[in-house]
């Protein structure tokens, strides 16, 4: 039998992959990779490595999860070294747990290689610390995408609204109006700061800010789409002082316009 590595490729910046994750790319016979990984990482694969694209869009899956599981098991049983390259971290909204279960079911040896998840990296690159002694002592990852086979929303909105200082919400752009409405309905002040970080950690990064009361209009006006991270909490106010990455990638002339007034 071979061995399968479920590897987190990080949030987009190729420099953020782990040393172990890079080794798994370099040594793999087969690499199954997702849409959101940085394709530059594939340049480190062996010349004869088989590359299999498993891209998924919000409303369209080129390859169903069951098919991905089948390819992992099939190649592992053939004695190959397989790397499943996933954006962010395999176990943070990456369905890595389901893939690991499929491998375990067939008695295949596997390892989990954690990656930097966008819920931490995107706000960091936008100048937003998700925890801060003066603003946030609690932090939670939340899915903003509701499963189609569930009729009821099973998120505990009251606990999220009142019990957590900072929320990092994945896959939530489409449901942003609903998310904001639920948080305010369950006790979060409407003036709570909110940021959306689009394509976090790469050159296309764009960040917009507002409040629970205004962010939907801000997002529509700026045409912010997925992939984007939603950050809710007082830590968003620190962005004005700590916005380091977008200052690096923004043209100097644009910066001069902003500071001219």
GROMACS .gro file of C-alpha atoms in nm:
model
  261
    1UNK     CA    1   0.000   0.000   0.000
    2UNK     CA    2   0.097   0.360  -0.053
    3UNK     CA    3   0.046   0.656   0.175
    4UNK     CA    4  -0.180   0.959   0.153
    5UNK     CA    5  -0.101   1.305   0.289
    6UNK     CA    6  -0.384   1.552   0.347
    7UNK     CA    7  -0.195   1.879   0.319
    8UNK     CA    8  -0.300   2.235   0.395
    9UNK     CA    9  -0.156   2.462   0.126
   10UNK     CA   10  -0.230   2.781   0.318
   11UNK     CA   11  -0.446   3.078   0.222
   12UNK     CA   12  -0.288   3.180  -0.111
   13UNK     CA   13   0.055   3.329  -0.052
   14UNK     CA   14   0.285   3.040  -0.156
   15UNK     CA   15   0.536   3.146   0.107
   16UNK     CA   16   0.293   3.045   0.380
   17UNK     CA   17   0.300   2.671   0.311
   18UNK     CA   18   0.475   2.467   0.580
   19UNK     CA   19   0.811   2.297   0.525
   20UNK     CA   20   0.644   1.957   0.567
   21UNK     CA   21   0.369   2.052   0.323
   22UNK     CA   22   0.629   2.145   0.060
   23UNK     CA   23   0.807   1.812   0.112
   24UNK     CA   24   0.478   1.630   0.048
   25UNK     CA   25   0.442   1.813  -0.284
   26UNK     CA   26   0.799   1.734  -0.389
   27UNK     CA   27   0.772   1.362  -0.312
   28UNK     CA   28   0.419   1.285  -0.436
   29UNK     CA   29   0.343   1.047  -0.720
   30UNK     CA   30  -0.010   1.187  -0.742
   31UNK     CA   31  -0.137   1.532  -0.636
   32UNK     CA   32  -0.508   1.610  -0.610
   33UNK     CA   33  -0.542   1.988  -0.575
   34UNK     CA   34  -0.821   2.239  -0.515
   35UNK     CA   35  -0.921   2.561  -0.691
   36UNK     CA   36  -0.798   2.794  -0.416
   37UNK     CA   37  -0.440   2.671  -0.384
   38UNK     CA   38  -0.168   2.885  -0.538
   39UNK     CA   39  -0.075   2.706  -0.861
   40UNK     CA   40   0.289   2.810  -0.813
   41UNK     CA   41   0.316   2.531  -0.557
   42UNK     CA   42   0.266   2.273  -0.830
   43UNK     CA   43   0.597   2.380  -0.987
   44UNK     CA   44   0.770   2.190  -0.706
   45UNK     CA   45   0.609   1.857  -0.801
   46UNK     CA   46   0.815   1.584  -0.966
   47UNK     CA   47   0.822   1.594  -1.345
   48UNK     CA   48   0.635   1.266  -1.366
   49UNK     CA   49   0.383   1.340  -1.091
   50UNK     CA   50   0.018   1.303  -1.192
   51UNK     CA   51  -0.177   1.626  -1.123
   52UNK     CA   52  -0.552   1.594  -1.074
   53UNK     CA   53  -0.768   1.907  -1.048
   54UNK     CA   54  -1.057   1.883  -0.802
   55UNK     CA   55  -1.182   2.241  -0.834
   56UNK     CA   56  -1.501   2.346  -0.658
   57UNK     CA   57  -1.705   2.662  -0.707
   58UNK     CA   58  -1.975   2.768  -0.457
   59UNK     CA   59  -2.256   2.632  -0.675
   60UNK     CA   60  -2.064   2.392  -0.899
   61UNK     CA   61  -1.836   2.100  -0.820
   62UNK     CA   62  -1.617   1.978  -1.104
   63UNK     CA   63  -1.549   1.667  -0.897
   64UNK     CA   64  -1.787   1.546  -0.626
   65UNK     CA   65  -1.645   1.467  -0.284
   66UNK     CA   66  -1.720   1.097  -0.327
   67UNK     CA   67  -1.513   1.095  -0.646
   68UNK     CA   68  -1.222   1.267  -0.472
   69UNK     CA   69  -1.237   1.006  -0.196
   70UNK     CA   70  -1.236   0.733  -0.461
   71UNK     CA   71  -0.922   0.872  -0.629
   72UNK     CA   72  -0.741   0.899  -0.296
   73UNK     CA   73  -0.823   0.541  -0.204
   74UNK     CA   74  -0.758   0.404  -0.554
   75UNK     CA   75  -0.411   0.555  -0.583
   76UNK     CA   76  -0.322   0.469  -0.226
   77UNK     CA   77  -0.414   0.106  -0.287
   78UNK     CA   78  -0.189   0.109  -0.594
   79UNK     CA   79   0.108   0.178  -0.366
   80UNK     CA   80   0.152   0.542  -0.466
   81UNK     CA   81   0.245   0.839  -0.251
   82UNK     CA   82  -0.055   1.071  -0.276
   83UNK     CA   83  -0.078   1.434  -0.169
   84UNK     CA   84  -0.420   1.588  -0.133
   85UNK     CA   85  -0.344   1.961  -0.156
   86UNK     CA   86  -0.617   2.172  -0.001
   87UNK     CA   87  -0.650   2.547   0.046
   88UNK     CA   88  -0.600   2.664   0.402
   89UNK     CA   89  -0.612   2.378   0.652
   90UNK     CA   90  -0.754   2.032   0.572
   91UNK     CA   91  -0.964   2.017   0.890
   92UNK     CA   92  -1.103   2.374   0.883
   93UNK     CA   93  -1.401   2.366   0.645
   94UNK     CA   94  -1.191   2.162   0.404
   95UNK     CA   95  -1.375   1.829   0.433
   96UNK     CA   96  -1.045   1.671   0.529
   97UNK     CA   97  -1.219   1.477   0.803
   98UNK     CA   98  -1.439   1.302   0.546
   99UNK     CA   99  -1.139   1.216   0.332
  100UNK     CA  100  -0.949   1.080   0.631
  101UNK     CA  101  -1.250   0.864   0.721
  102UNK     CA  102  -1.253   0.717   0.370
  103UNK     CA  103  -0.883   0.634   0.395
  104UNK     CA  104  -0.924   0.479   0.739
  105UNK     CA  105  -1.216   0.270   0.617
  106UNK     CA  106  -0.989   0.107   0.357
  107UNK     CA  107  -0.699   0.059   0.596
  108UNK     CA  108  -0.475   0.309   0.419
  109UNK     CA  109  -0.192   0.486   0.599
  110UNK     CA  110  -0.231   0.864   0.602
  111UNK     CA  111  -0.101   1.180   0.767
  112UNK     CA  112  -0.260   1.518   0.825
  113UNK     CA  113  -0.033   1.815   0.750
  114UNK     CA  114  -0.193   2.130   0.897
  115UNK     CA  115  -0.197   2.452   0.699
  116UNK     CA  116  -0.252   2.819   0.781
  117UNK     CA  117  -0.624   2.881   0.753
  118UNK     CA  118  -0.765   3.196   0.594
  119UNK     CA  119  -0.964   3.276   0.909
  120UNK     CA  120  -0.635   3.380   1.068
  121UNK     CA  121  -0.423   3.472   0.766
  122UNK     CA  122  -0.666   3.694   0.573
  123UNK     CA  123  -0.736   3.929   0.866
  124UNK     CA  124  -0.365   3.933   0.956
  125UNK     CA  125  -0.281   4.048   0.601
  126UNK     CA  126  -0.557   4.308   0.630
  127UNK     CA  127  -0.410   4.447   0.953
  128UNK     CA  128  -0.672   4.291   1.180
  129UNK     CA  129  -0.551   4.085   1.480
  130UNK     CA  130  -0.822   3.834   1.566
  131UNK     CA  131  -0.727   3.850   1.935
  132UNK     CA  132  -0.608   4.151   2.131
  133UNK     CA  133  -0.579   4.210   2.505
  134UNK     CA  134  -0.794   4.523   2.491
  135UNK     CA  135  -1.051   4.415   2.233
  136UNK     CA  136  -1.086   4.038   2.196
  137UNK     CA  137  -1.021   3.746   2.427
  138UNK     CA  138  -1.249   3.501   2.243
  139UNK     CA  139  -1.240   3.400   1.877
  140UNK     CA  140  -1.446   3.157   1.669
  141UNK     CA  141  -1.451   3.007   1.320
  142UNK     CA  142  -1.802   3.004   1.172
  143UNK     CA  143  -1.942   2.872   0.846
  144UNK     CA  144  -2.158   3.116   0.654
  145UNK     CA  145  -2.265   2.851   0.403
  146UNK     CA  146  -2.578   2.653   0.482
  147UNK     CA  147  -2.603   2.294   0.364
  148UNK     CA  148  -2.875   2.246   0.104
  149UNK     CA  149  -2.996   1.928   0.271
  150UNK     CA  150  -3.071   2.108   0.598
  151UNK     CA  151  -3.400   2.290   0.629
  152UNK     CA  152  -3.315   2.465   0.956
  153UNK     CA  153  -3.020   2.683   1.049
  154UNK     CA  154  -2.832   2.500   1.325
  155UNK     CA  155  -2.593   2.782   1.418
  156UNK     CA  156  -2.631   2.908   1.774
  157UNK     CA  157  -2.667   3.272   1.682
  158UNK     CA  158  -2.733   3.400   2.033
  159UNK     CA  159  -2.409   3.244   2.160
  160UNK     CA  160  -2.216   3.381   1.862
  161UNK     CA  161  -2.369   3.726   1.899
  162UNK     CA  162  -2.317   3.764   2.274
  163UNK     CA  163  -2.046   3.517   2.372
  164UNK     CA  164  -1.765   3.558   2.117
  165UNK     CA  165  -1.562   3.877   2.069
  166UNK     CA  166  -1.431   3.806   1.716
  167UNK     CA  167  -1.600   3.597   1.448
  168UNK     CA  168  -1.420   3.471   1.136
  169UNK     CA  169  -1.694   3.365   0.895
  170UNK     CA  170  -1.609   3.145   0.597
  171UNK     CA  171  -1.808   3.121   0.272
  172UNK     CA  172  -2.057   3.384   0.384
  173UNK     CA  173  -2.075   3.652   0.113
  174UNK     CA  174  -2.395   3.517  -0.040
  175UNK     CA  175  -2.562   3.499   0.301
  176UNK     CA  176  -2.419   3.824   0.438
  177UNK     CA  177  -2.758   3.998   0.480
  178UNK     CA  178  -2.889   3.698   0.675
  179UNK     CA  179  -2.574   3.678   0.889
  180UNK     CA  180  -2.589   4.047   0.984
  181UNK     CA  181  -2.961   4.021   1.058
  182UNK     CA  182  -2.914   3.718   1.284
  183UNK     CA  183  -2.630   3.875   1.480
  184UNK     CA  184  -2.820   4.197   1.545
  185UNK     CA  185  -3.143   4.009   1.618
  186UNK     CA  186  -2.965   3.810   1.888
  187UNK     CA  187  -2.801   4.103   2.062
  188UNK     CA  188  -2.491   4.216   1.872
  189UNK     CA  189  -2.491   4.597   1.843
  190UNK     CA  190  -2.562   4.718   1.490
  191UNK     CA  191  -2.255   4.946   1.507
  192UNK     CA  192  -2.020   4.647   1.551
  193UNK     CA  193  -1.734   4.678   1.297
  194UNK     CA  194  -1.719   4.428   1.009
  195UNK     CA  195  -1.453   4.365   0.743
  196UNK     CA  196  -1.453   4.152   0.430
  197UNK     CA  197  -1.115   4.044   0.296
  198UNK     CA  198  -1.131   3.930  -0.068
  199UNK     CA  199  -0.851   3.706  -0.200
  200UNK     CA  200  -0.659   3.742   0.125
  201UNK     CA  201  -0.274   3.718   0.129
  202UNK     CA  202  -0.217   3.760  -0.248
  203UNK     CA  203  -0.173   4.061  -0.475
  204UNK     CA  204  -0.544   4.079  -0.558
  205UNK     CA  205  -0.637   4.128  -0.192
  206UNK     CA  206  -0.910   4.385  -0.135
  207UNK     CA  207  -1.060   4.478   0.201
  208UNK     CA  208  -1.376   4.673   0.275
  209UNK     CA  209  -1.510   4.770   0.616
  210UNK     CA  210  -1.838   4.883   0.765
  211UNK     CA  211  -2.071   4.785   1.047
  212UNK     CA  212  -2.338   4.519   1.083
  213UNK     CA  213  -2.580   4.790   0.979
  214UNK     CA  214  -2.390   4.910   0.669
  215UNK     CA  215  -2.162   4.630   0.544
  216UNK     CA  216  -2.416   4.475   0.304
  217UNK     CA  217  -2.440   4.802   0.110
  218UNK     CA  218  -2.061   4.844   0.118
  219UNK     CA  219  -2.007   4.494  -0.022
  220UNK     CA  220  -2.266   4.542  -0.297
  221UNK     CA  221  -2.123   4.880  -0.393
  222UNK     CA  222  -1.770   4.741  -0.418
  223UNK     CA  223  -1.885   4.417  -0.586
  224UNK     CA  224  -1.705   4.195  -0.335
  225UNK     CA  225  -1.744   3.826  -0.420
  226UNK     CA  226  -1.612   3.494  -0.294
  227UNK     CA  227  -1.354   3.394  -0.187
  228UNK     CA  228  -1.376   3.638   0.102
  229UNK     CA  229  -1.340   3.616   0.478
  230UNK     CA  230  -1.586   3.804   0.698
  231UNK     CA  231  -1.445   3.938   1.025
  232UNK     CA  232  -1.685   4.069   1.289
  233UNK     CA  233  -1.565   4.243   1.604
  234UNK     CA  234  -1.399   4.545   1.762
  235UNK     CA  235  -1.056   4.431   1.636
  236UNK     CA  236  -1.160   4.553   1.289
  237UNK     CA  237  -1.107   4.910   1.415
  238UNK     CA  238  -0.731   4.841   1.435
  239UNK     CA  239  -0.706   4.803   1.058
  240UNK     CA  240  -0.652   5.176   0.999
  241UNK     CA  241  -0.329   5.160   1.201
  242UNK     CA  242  -0.211   4.808   1.113
  243UNK     CA  243  -0.290   4.777   0.741
  244UNK     CA  244   0.056   4.669   0.626
  245UNK     CA  245   0.006   4.437   0.328
  246UNK     CA  246  -0.223   4.643   0.109
  247UNK     CA  247   0.008   4.940   0.155
  248UNK     CA  248   0.286   4.726   0.008
  249UNK     CA  249   0.089   4.614  -0.297
  250UNK     CA  250  -0.095   4.940  -0.364
  251UNK     CA  251   0.056   5.169  -0.632
  252UNK     CA  252   0.247   5.457  -0.479
  253UNK     CA  253   0.037   5.712  -0.667
  254UNK     CA  254  -0.279   5.576  -0.506
  255UNK     CA  255  -0.124   5.597  -0.162
  256UNK     CA  256  -0.021   5.955  -0.228
  257UNK     CA  257  -0.378   6.040  -0.324
  258UNK     CA  258  -0.505   5.896   0.003
  259UNK     CA  259  -0.260   6.084   0.222
  260UNK     CA  260  -0.278   6.408   0.024
  261UNK     CA  261  -0.591   6.533   0.198
   0.00000   0.00000   0.00000
